[in-house]
GROMACS .gro file of C-alpha atoms in nm:
model
  396
    1MET     CA    1   5.871   8.458  -2.635
    2MET     CA    2   5.753   8.139  -2.824
    3LYS     CA    3   5.826   7.896  -2.560
    4ARG     CA    4   5.673   8.118  -2.277
    5LYS     CA    5   5.328   8.134  -2.528
    6ASN     CA    6   5.327   7.711  -2.540
    7ARG     CA    7   5.390   7.722  -2.157
    8LEU     CA    8   5.067   7.908  -2.120
    9LEU     CA    9   4.868   7.695  -2.409
   10ALA     CA   10   4.977   7.390  -2.236
   11LEU     CA   11   4.852   7.516  -1.895
   12GLY     CA   12   4.524   7.626  -2.027
   13ALA     CA   13   4.487   7.310  -2.238
   14ALA     CA   14   4.551   7.116  -1.855
   15LEU     CA   15   4.323   7.350  -1.673
   16LEU     CA   16   4.049   7.268  -1.983
   17LEU     CA   17   4.051   6.922  -1.948
   18LEU     CA   18   4.047   6.943  -1.572
   19PHE     CA   19   3.750   7.152  -1.515
   20GLY     CA   20   3.590   7.031  -1.824
   21CYS     CA   21   3.590   6.653  -1.701
   22ALA     CA   22   3.471   6.768  -1.375
   23PRO     CA   23   3.069   6.692  -1.307
   24ALA     CA   24   2.857   6.985  -1.349
   25GLU     CA   25   2.728   7.105  -1.010
   26GLY     CA   26   2.387   6.974  -0.959
   27SER     CA   27   2.429   6.688  -1.200
   28GLY     CA   28   2.282   6.334  -1.063
   29SER     CA   29   2.597   6.171  -1.102
   30SER     CA   30   2.756   6.304  -0.821
   31ALA     CA   31   2.487   6.348  -0.571
   32PRO     CA   32   2.445   6.123  -0.303
   33LEU     CA   33   2.220   5.823  -0.341
   34PRO     CA   34   1.877   5.847  -0.107
   35PRO     CA   35   1.858   5.562   0.148
   36GLN     CA   36   1.708   5.254   0.010
   37GLU     CA   37   1.468   5.046   0.224
   38PRO     CA   38   1.647   4.687   0.264
   39ALA     CA   39   1.525   4.449   0.012
   40VAL     CA   40   1.225   4.200   0.160
   41PHE     CA   41   1.185   3.884  -0.006
   42SER     CA   42   0.863   3.654   0.099
   43ALA     CA   43   0.908   3.302   0.134
   44PRO     CA   44   0.663   3.108  -0.073
   45ASP     CA   45   0.366   2.908   0.090
   46PRO     CA   46   0.504   2.541   0.198
   47GLU     CA   47   0.329   2.307  -0.012
   48PRO     CA   48   0.124   2.033   0.119
   49VAL     CA   49   0.284   1.660   0.169
   50ARG     CA   50   0.128   1.426  -0.068
   51ALA     CA   51   0.160   1.050  -0.086
   52VAL     CA   52   0.004   0.792  -0.317
   53LEU     CA   53  -0.059   0.410  -0.118
   54VAL     CA   54  -0.204   0.146  -0.324
   55ALA     CA   55  -0.338  -0.161  -0.155
   56VAL     CA   56  -0.399  -0.530  -0.277
   57GLY     CA   57  -0.571  -0.842  -0.126
   58ASP     CA   58  -0.452  -1.175  -0.022
   59ASN     CA   59  -0.131  -1.313  -0.183
   60LEU     CA   60  -0.258  -1.674  -0.144
   61ILE     CA   61   0.052  -1.903  -0.292
   62HIS     CA   62  -0.073  -2.274  -0.397
   63ASP     CA   63   0.156  -2.498  -0.475
   64VAL     CA   64   0.076  -2.504  -0.846
   65ILE     CA   65   0.223  -2.150  -0.803
   66TYR     CA   66   0.532  -2.236  -0.626
   67GLN     CA   67   0.603  -2.532  -0.819
   68GLN     CA   68   0.626  -2.303  -1.136
   69ALA     CA   69   0.818  -2.031  -0.963
   70ARG     CA   70   1.067  -2.356  -0.888
   71GLN     CA   71   1.027  -2.481  -1.280
   72ARG     CA   72   1.145  -2.127  -1.398
   73ALA     CA   73   1.420  -2.133  -1.196
   74GLY     CA   74   1.551  -2.477  -1.323
   75GLY     CA   75   1.544  -2.654  -0.964
   76GLU     CA   76   1.720  -2.432  -0.807
   77GLY     CA   77   1.525  -2.159  -0.617
   78TYR     CA   78   1.249  -1.999  -0.718
   79ASP     CA   79   1.121  -1.768  -0.998
   80PHE     CA   80   0.781  -1.554  -0.941
   81ALA     CA   81   0.853  -1.265  -1.098
   82PRO     CA   82   0.660  -1.357  -1.476
   83ALA     CA   83   0.373  -1.427  -1.269
   84TYR     CA   84   0.362  -1.036  -1.108
   85GLU     CA   85   0.556  -0.853  -1.408
   86LYS     CA   86   0.245  -0.729  -1.580
   87ILE     CA   87   0.117  -0.551  -1.244
   88ALA     CA   88   0.449  -0.430  -1.149
   89PRO     CA   89   0.384  -0.083  -1.300
   90LEU     CA   90   0.111  -0.040  -1.062
   91VAL     CA   91   0.292  -0.105  -0.737
   92ALA     CA   92   0.516   0.133  -0.844
   93GLN     CA   93   0.230   0.424  -0.810
   94GLY     CA   94   0.287   0.396  -0.463
   95ASP     CA   95   0.451   0.599  -0.201
   96PHE     CA   96   0.347   0.326   0.018
   97ALA     CA   97   0.241  -0.014  -0.134
   98PHE     CA   98   0.003  -0.268   0.094
   99ILE     CA   99  -0.063  -0.649   0.027
  100ASN     CA  100  -0.152  -0.947   0.280
  101GLN     CA  101   0.058  -1.179   0.289
  102GLU     CA  102  -0.207  -1.494   0.329
  103THR     CA  103   0.063  -1.779   0.341
  104LEU     CA  104   0.336  -1.800   0.620
  105LEU     CA  105   0.677  -1.694   0.472
  106ALA     CA  106   0.875  -1.986   0.635
  107GLY     CA  107   1.016  -2.212   0.334
  108ASP     CA  108   1.351  -2.133   0.455
  109GLU     CA  109   1.353  -2.378   0.745
  110LEU     CA  110   1.015  -2.554   0.708
  111PRO     CA  111   0.932  -2.749   0.355
  112PRO     CA  112   0.700  -2.568   0.132
  113SER     CA  113   0.327  -2.657   0.155
  114SER     CA  114  -0.028  -2.551   0.013
  115TYR     CA  115  -0.409  -2.599   0.126
  116PRO     CA  116  -0.491  -2.651   0.405
  117ALA     CA  117  -0.183  -2.588   0.566
  118PHE     CA  118   0.039  -2.277   0.408
  119CYS     CA  119   0.385  -2.263   0.429
  120SER     CA  120   0.530  -2.056   0.110
  121PRO     CA  121   0.912  -2.060  -0.032
  122THR     CA  122   1.056  -1.648   0.102
  123GLU     CA  123   1.155  -1.565  -0.259
  124VAL     CA  124   0.768  -1.505  -0.247
  125GLY     CA  125   0.821  -1.259   0.023
  126ARG     CA  126   1.153  -1.113  -0.181
  127GLU     CA  127   0.968  -1.062  -0.512
  128MET     CA  128   0.722  -0.882  -0.316
  129LEU     CA  129   0.989  -0.654  -0.160
  130ARG     CA  130   1.147  -0.588  -0.554
  131LEU     CA  131   0.781  -0.508  -0.688
  132GLY     CA  132   0.787  -0.237  -0.432
  133PHE     CA  133   0.516  -0.366  -0.142
  134ASN     CA  134   0.638  -0.192   0.192
  135LEU     CA  135   0.352  -0.261   0.400
  136PHE     CA  136   0.255  -0.627   0.466
  137SER     CA  137  -0.023  -0.777   0.699
  138THR     CA  138   0.040  -1.141   0.799
  139ALA     CA  139  -0.253  -1.135   1.021
  140THR     CA  140  -0.456  -1.425   0.848
  141ASN     CA  141  -0.659  -1.727   0.902
  142HIS     CA  142  -0.369  -1.948   0.779
  143SER     CA  143  -0.134  -1.750   1.085
  144LEU     CA  144  -0.113  -2.096   1.278
  145ASP     CA  145  -0.072  -2.320   1.020
  146TRP     CA  146   0.240  -2.439   1.141
  147ARG     CA  147   0.212  -2.328   1.497
  148VAL     CA  148   0.451  -2.169   1.657
  149PRO     CA  149   0.811  -2.290   1.477
  150GLY     CA  150   0.613  -2.148   1.125
  151ILE     CA  151   0.504  -1.783   1.309
  152GLN     CA  152   0.893  -1.837   1.446
  153ALA     CA  153   1.047  -1.937   1.117
  154ALA     CA  154   0.845  -1.637   0.917
  155GLY     CA  155   0.930  -1.383   1.206
  156ARG     CA  156   1.350  -1.460   1.126
  157PHE     CA  157   1.267  -1.362   0.759
  158TRP     CA  158   1.058  -1.087   0.846
  159GLU     CA  159   1.372  -0.965   1.083
  160GLN     CA  160   1.590  -0.922   0.797
  161GLN     CA  161   1.404  -0.706   0.603
  162GLU     CA  162   1.475  -0.308   0.610
  163ASP     CA  163   1.238  -0.018   0.577
  164ILE     CA  164   0.969  -0.184   0.585
  165ALA     CA  165   0.621  -0.204   0.836
  166MET     CA  166   0.480  -0.566   0.895
  167ALA     CA  167   0.192  -0.639   1.141
  168GLY     CA  168  -0.017  -0.913   1.237
  169CYS     CA  169   0.209  -1.215   1.375
  170TYR     CA  170   0.415  -1.167   1.707
  171CYS     CA  171   0.698  -1.368   1.836
  172THR     CA  172   0.775  -1.135   2.115
  173GLN     CA  173   0.484  -0.929   2.425
  174GLU     CA  174   0.704  -0.647   2.284
  175GLU     CA  175   0.614  -0.695   1.920
  176ARG     CA  176   0.261  -0.787   1.978
  177GLU     CA  177   0.225  -0.454   2.175
  178GLY     CA  178   0.462  -0.246   1.973
  179ILE     CA  179   0.301  -0.060   1.644
  180ALA     CA  180   0.446  -0.099   1.290
  181TYR     CA  181   0.554   0.268   1.130
  182LEU     CA  182   0.704   0.387   0.817
  183THR     CA  183   0.780   0.715   0.671
  184ARG     CA  184   0.764   0.816   0.294
  185ASN     CA  185   0.824   1.132   0.173
  186GLY     CA  186   0.808   1.337   0.503
  187MET     CA  187   0.447   1.135   0.554
  188THR     CA  188   0.474   0.875   0.852
  189VAL     CA  189   0.183   0.570   0.819
  190ALA     CA  190   0.091   0.328   1.082
  191LEU     CA  191   0.002  -0.032   1.027
  192ILE     CA  192  -0.200  -0.242   1.267
  193ALA     CA  193  -0.332  -0.617   1.171
  194ALA     CA  194  -0.538  -0.858   1.283
  195THR     CA  195  -0.759  -1.206   1.200
  196GLU     CA  196  -1.098  -1.287   1.304
  197LEU     CA  197  -1.030  -1.617   1.290
  198THR     CA  198  -0.735  -1.896   1.257
  199ASN     CA  199  -0.932  -2.166   1.095
  200GLY     CA  200  -1.009  -2.339   1.456
  201ILE     CA  201  -0.657  -2.363   1.550
  202PRO     CA  202  -0.659  -2.199   1.926
  203ARG     CA  203  -0.365  -1.968   1.989
  204PRO     CA  204  -0.035  -2.116   2.126
  205GLU     CA  205  -0.013  -1.975   2.485
  206GLY     CA  206   0.317  -1.720   2.586
  207GLU     CA  207   0.488  -1.479   2.332
  208VAL     CA  208   0.413  -1.629   2.051
  209GLY     CA  209   0.149  -1.557   1.844
  210VAL     CA  210  -0.115  -1.311   1.592
  211LEU     CA  211  -0.363  -1.058   1.676
  212LEU     CA  212  -0.719  -1.179   1.691
  213LEU     CA  213  -0.981  -0.942   1.595
  214ASN     CA  214  -1.231  -1.013   1.891
  215GLU     CA  215  -1.030  -1.133   2.188
  216ASP     CA  216  -0.778  -0.851   2.174
  217ARG     CA  217  -1.040  -0.631   2.111
  218GLU     CA  218  -0.944  -0.379   2.355
  219LEU     CA  219  -0.558  -0.370   2.267
  220ILE     CA  220  -0.648  -0.283   1.902
  221LEU     CA  221  -0.852   0.039   2.025
  222GLN     CA  222  -0.515   0.097   2.249
  223LYS     CA  223  -0.298   0.087   1.984
  224LEU     CA  224  -0.555   0.307   1.713
  225GLU     CA  225  -0.540   0.586   1.984
  226THR     CA  226  -0.180   0.577   2.015
  227ALA     CA  227  -0.089   0.542   1.668
  228ALA     CA  228  -0.336   0.849   1.559
  229GLN     CA  229  -0.142   1.037   1.820
  230ASN     CA  230   0.217   0.932   1.669
  231ALA     CA  231   0.114   0.878   1.295
  232ASP     CA  232   0.002   1.079   0.988
  233PHE     CA  233  -0.188   0.815   0.912
  234VAL     CA  234  -0.309   0.489   1.048
  235ILE     CA  235  -0.365   0.172   0.830
  236LEU     CA  236  -0.596  -0.091   0.979
  237SER     CA  237  -0.570  -0.421   0.806
  238LEU     CA  238  -0.830  -0.676   0.870
  239HIS     CA  239  -0.865  -1.026   0.781
  240TRP     CA  240  -1.260  -1.108   0.800
  241GLY     CA  241  -1.598  -1.157   0.662
  242ILE     CA  242  -1.760  -1.454   0.480
  243GLU     CA  243  -1.520  -1.627   0.275
  244GLY     CA  244  -1.673  -1.673  -0.083
  245SER     CA  245  -1.923  -1.439  -0.036
  246GLY     CA  246  -1.965  -1.066  -0.202
  247TYR     CA  247  -2.155  -0.916   0.084
  248TYR     CA  248  -2.033  -0.759   0.365
  249THR     CA  249  -2.305  -0.795   0.679
  250ASP     CA  250  -2.426  -0.487   0.896
  251GLY     CA  251  -2.229  -0.599   1.183
  252GLN     CA  252  -1.901  -0.560   0.983
  253ARG     CA  253  -2.040  -0.206   0.881
  254GLU     CA  254  -2.084  -0.114   1.272
  255LEU     CA  255  -1.711  -0.248   1.346
  256ALA     CA  256  -1.598  -0.028   1.095
  257GLN     CA  257  -1.721   0.229   1.219
  258LEU     CA  258  -1.641   0.172   1.584
  259LEU     CA  259  -1.293   0.138   1.477
  260ALA     CA  260  -1.284   0.467   1.268
  261GLU     CA  261  -1.387   0.630   1.534
  262ALA     CA  262  -1.092   0.491   1.756
  263GLY     CA  263  -0.797   0.603   1.477
  264ALA     CA  264  -0.819   0.414   1.207
  265ASP     CA  265  -0.835   0.622   0.895
  266LEU     CA  266  -0.795   0.318   0.626
  267ILE     CA  267  -0.922   0.028   0.718
  268LEU     CA  268  -0.824  -0.289   0.440
  269GLY     CA  269  -1.024  -0.602   0.436
  270HIS     CA  270  -0.929  -0.969   0.277
  271HIS     CA  271  -1.026  -1.304   0.353
  272PRO     CA  272  -1.337  -1.381   0.154
  273HIS     CA  273  -1.121  -1.418  -0.164
  274VAL     CA  274  -1.373  -1.246  -0.367
  275LEU     CA  275  -1.449  -0.849  -0.408
  276GLN     CA  276  -1.716  -0.670  -0.190
  277GLY     CA  277  -1.698  -0.279  -0.202
  278GLY     CA  278  -1.607   0.007  -0.019
  279GLU     CA  279  -1.745   0.358   0.145
  280TYR     CA  280  -1.633   0.642   0.322
  281LEU     CA  281  -1.727   0.685   0.713
  282GLU     CA  282  -1.765   0.973   0.879
  283THR     CA  283  -1.632   1.020   1.220
  284SER     CA  284  -1.604   1.300   1.490
  285ARG     CA  285  -1.186   1.308   1.401
  286GLY     CA  286  -1.261   1.356   1.011
  287ARG     CA  287  -1.336   1.123   0.733
  288SER     CA  288  -1.211   0.752   0.676
  289TYR     CA  289  -1.266   0.515   0.453
  290VAL     CA  290  -1.319   0.107   0.447
  291ALA     CA  291  -1.255  -0.199   0.164
  292TYR     CA  292  -1.426  -0.465   0.310
  293SER     CA  293  -1.237  -0.686   0.051
  294LEU     CA  294  -1.038  -0.693  -0.211
  295GLY     CA  295  -1.025  -0.981  -0.324
  296ASN     CA  296  -0.698  -1.253  -0.436
  297PHE     CA  297  -0.390  -1.077  -0.559
  298ILE     CA  298  -0.353  -1.386  -0.681
  299SER     CA  299  -0.430  -1.777  -0.634
  300ALA     CA  300  -0.500  -2.081  -0.816
  301GLN     CA  301  -0.843  -2.103  -0.683
  302ARG     CA  302  -1.145  -2.280  -0.910
  303GLY     CA  303  -1.433  -2.012  -0.846
  304ALA     CA  304  -1.526  -1.750  -1.105
  305GLU     CA  305  -1.556  -1.499  -0.842
  306ASN     CA  306  -1.192  -1.542  -0.726
  307MET     CA  307  -1.052  -1.440  -1.052
  308LEU     CA  308  -1.124  -1.095  -1.026
  309ALA     CA  309  -0.938  -0.830  -0.791
  310GLY     CA  310  -0.758  -0.507  -0.815
  311PHE     CA  311  -0.575  -0.212  -0.639
  312LEU     CA  312  -0.728   0.035  -0.407
  313GLN     CA  313  -0.551   0.364  -0.465
  314VAL     CA  314  -0.573   0.600  -0.211
  315GLU     CA  315  -0.463   0.953  -0.226
  316LEU     CA  316  -0.323   1.146   0.076
  317GLU     CA  317  -0.260   1.493   0.162
  318LYS     CA  318  -0.115   1.663   0.504
  319ALA     CA  319  -0.160   2.033   0.474
  320PRO     CA  320   0.165   2.252   0.543
  321HIS     CA  321   0.111   2.304   0.926
  322GLY     CA  322  -0.196   1.996   0.973
  323GLU     CA  323  -0.174   1.737   1.187
  324ARG     CA  324  -0.263   1.460   1.026
  325ALA     CA  325  -0.283   1.326   0.666
  326GLU     CA  326  -0.601   1.320   0.504
  327ILE     CA  327  -0.746   1.098   0.204
  328ARG     CA  328  -0.789   1.309  -0.118
  329GLY     CA  329  -0.931   1.107  -0.293
  330VAL     CA  330  -0.962   0.702  -0.390
  331ASN     CA  331  -0.977   0.456  -0.689
  332PHE     CA  332  -1.029   0.155  -0.778
  333ILE     CA  333  -0.816  -0.032  -1.032
  334PRO     CA  334  -0.929  -0.388  -1.160
  335THR     CA  335  -0.704  -0.659  -1.202
  336VAL     CA  336  -0.738  -1.055  -1.299
  337THR     CA  337  -0.565  -1.371  -1.213
  338HIS     CA  338  -0.509  -1.590  -1.543
  339TYR     CA  339  -0.414  -1.957  -1.571
  340GLY     CA  340  -0.441  -2.168  -1.869
  341PRO     CA  341  -0.571  -2.538  -1.867
  342GLY     CA  342  -0.434  -2.767  -1.559
  343TYR     CA  343  -0.340  -2.450  -1.393
  344GLN     CA  344  -0.043  -2.364  -1.633
  345GLU     CA  345   0.141  -2.019  -1.571
  346VAL     CA  346  -0.054  -1.840  -1.290
  347SER     CA  347  -0.024  -1.456  -1.341
  348VAL     CA  348  -0.202  -1.104  -1.256
  349TRP     CA  349  -0.310  -0.906  -1.523
  350PRO     CA  350  -0.438  -0.534  -1.518
  351LEU     CA  351  -0.779  -0.575  -1.647
  352SER     CA  352  -0.700  -0.294  -1.888
  353GLN     CA  353  -0.446  -0.502  -2.053
  354TYR     CA  354  -0.701  -0.825  -2.024
  355THR     CA  355  -0.874  -0.955  -2.338
  356PRO     CA  356  -1.220  -1.159  -2.439
  357GLU     CA  357  -1.005  -1.387  -2.622
  358LEU     CA  358  -0.756  -1.467  -2.267
  359ALA     CA  359  -1.089  -1.438  -2.107
  360ALA     CA  360  -1.249  -1.732  -2.349
  361ALA     CA  361  -0.901  -1.966  -2.288
  362HIS     CA  362  -0.923  -1.930  -1.919
  363GLY     CA  363  -0.871  -2.249  -1.727
  364VAL     CA  364  -1.119  -2.184  -1.489
  365ARG     CA  365  -1.400  -2.214  -1.703
  366GLN     CA  366  -1.330  -2.608  -1.701
  367TYR     CA  367  -1.489  -2.546  -1.337
  368ALA     CA  368  -1.639  -2.271  -1.361
  369PRO     CA  369  -1.767  -2.223  -1.732
  370ALA     CA  370  -1.990  -1.894  -1.669
  371PHE     CA  371  -1.631  -1.742  -1.614
  372GLY     CA  372  -1.550  -1.520  -1.939
  373TRP     CA  373  -1.528  -1.140  -2.005
  374ASP     CA  374  -1.916  -1.074  -1.986
  375TYR     CA  375  -1.889  -1.183  -1.630
  376LEU     CA  376  -1.597  -0.997  -1.559
  377THR     CA  377  -1.802  -0.679  -1.647
  378GLU     CA  378  -2.094  -0.771  -1.462
  379GLN     CA  379  -1.946  -0.851  -1.172
  380LEU     CA  380  -1.774  -0.487  -1.163
  381ALA     CA  381  -2.086  -0.332  -1.267
  382GLY     CA  382  -2.199  -0.417  -0.908
  383LEU     CA  383  -1.937  -0.312  -0.707
  384ASP     CA  384  -1.900   0.037  -0.515
  385PHE     CA  385  -1.550   0.152  -0.425
  386GLN     CA  386  -1.615   0.468  -0.372
  387ALA     CA  387  -1.962   0.512  -0.206
  388GLY     CA  388  -2.036   0.790  -0.031
  389GLY     CA  389  -2.367   0.721   0.148
  390GLU     CA  390  -2.538   0.390   0.128
  391PRO     CA  391  -2.325   0.096  -0.020
  392ASP     CA  392  -2.454  -0.125  -0.346
  393LYS     CA  393  -2.294  -0.447  -0.194
  394THR     CA  394  -2.464  -0.522   0.181
  395SER     CA  395  -2.621  -0.839   0.308
  396PRO     CA  396  -2.952  -0.889   0.173
   0.00000   0.00000   0.00000
């Protein structure tokens, strides 16, 4: 009897356990979940493509500059780094970095030489590459200093370089008619370069030469049109203007307007060896900009006006679905070429690091006593590199 009672109790406990653990009717834990809409994740809006372009003027390599580089290297090769080390951070700020290589880099095959017929060691070019320059103009009034052998020797140097754009001199018809392109950060720029003069040296007949601003005007216009169709941004380098003059001419303004209308988004001028100024140009394509002269990046000239130069810093932006890049801002960063008595230790300084004491000790004062800190500030006060209307520095 007791055993039967125990069996009944065990059965009841089992039933209680079974049904007590079952969910109550209508409880949410056993009801089917309502259908849910699939999650929709919206893609973030694409960001504009942005890049910074920096540009400097004439890399004018006089004999004292390469002789000092030779001495620093102990007579074996050339060490140009100390001449440029103080402005290296400014070059590094650019995704694109432009320089006008005033002198032929043909020193691998021809002897180094100075004014009036320049030939520079190729180590100059390698130092510019190490600094971060990647856009090179070789169209200058000194392009033909060593005639065909000079252009061909320099051409062999440039052929060895990768991931750069070089324009100006050419060794073949294909190079003459071609356009140099360079891509950084998803943005492609085109570089075209021409010179207004070659110091009276006629361009050789045949395939070797340099693009001339007047004789090759139609070709330049064609290149600008093609480049504007294929690149996000078009740079035109012009070796033009009046040497030694702080003023650009009405003719230059008219020509700049014509070239901007044809496709030039940025015109970079050099040759006067002194600073002039810059302005925006309104065209049917949009807004372009011209810097009439950026002065000497480095030199061993004797004029007070030849010592002041600078970096043009241009902010570029391409809208997510835009066809072209636009200029969003222009800034000018002044620099000074400094050397001691007897042209000792020629080097380039950002004006922000230069001092009145250095200016007072500048070797150029032997030839131009007016040079000094006040001279530099007065010169800068008369310049306008961001003019939206009438520029401050036009010819009187």
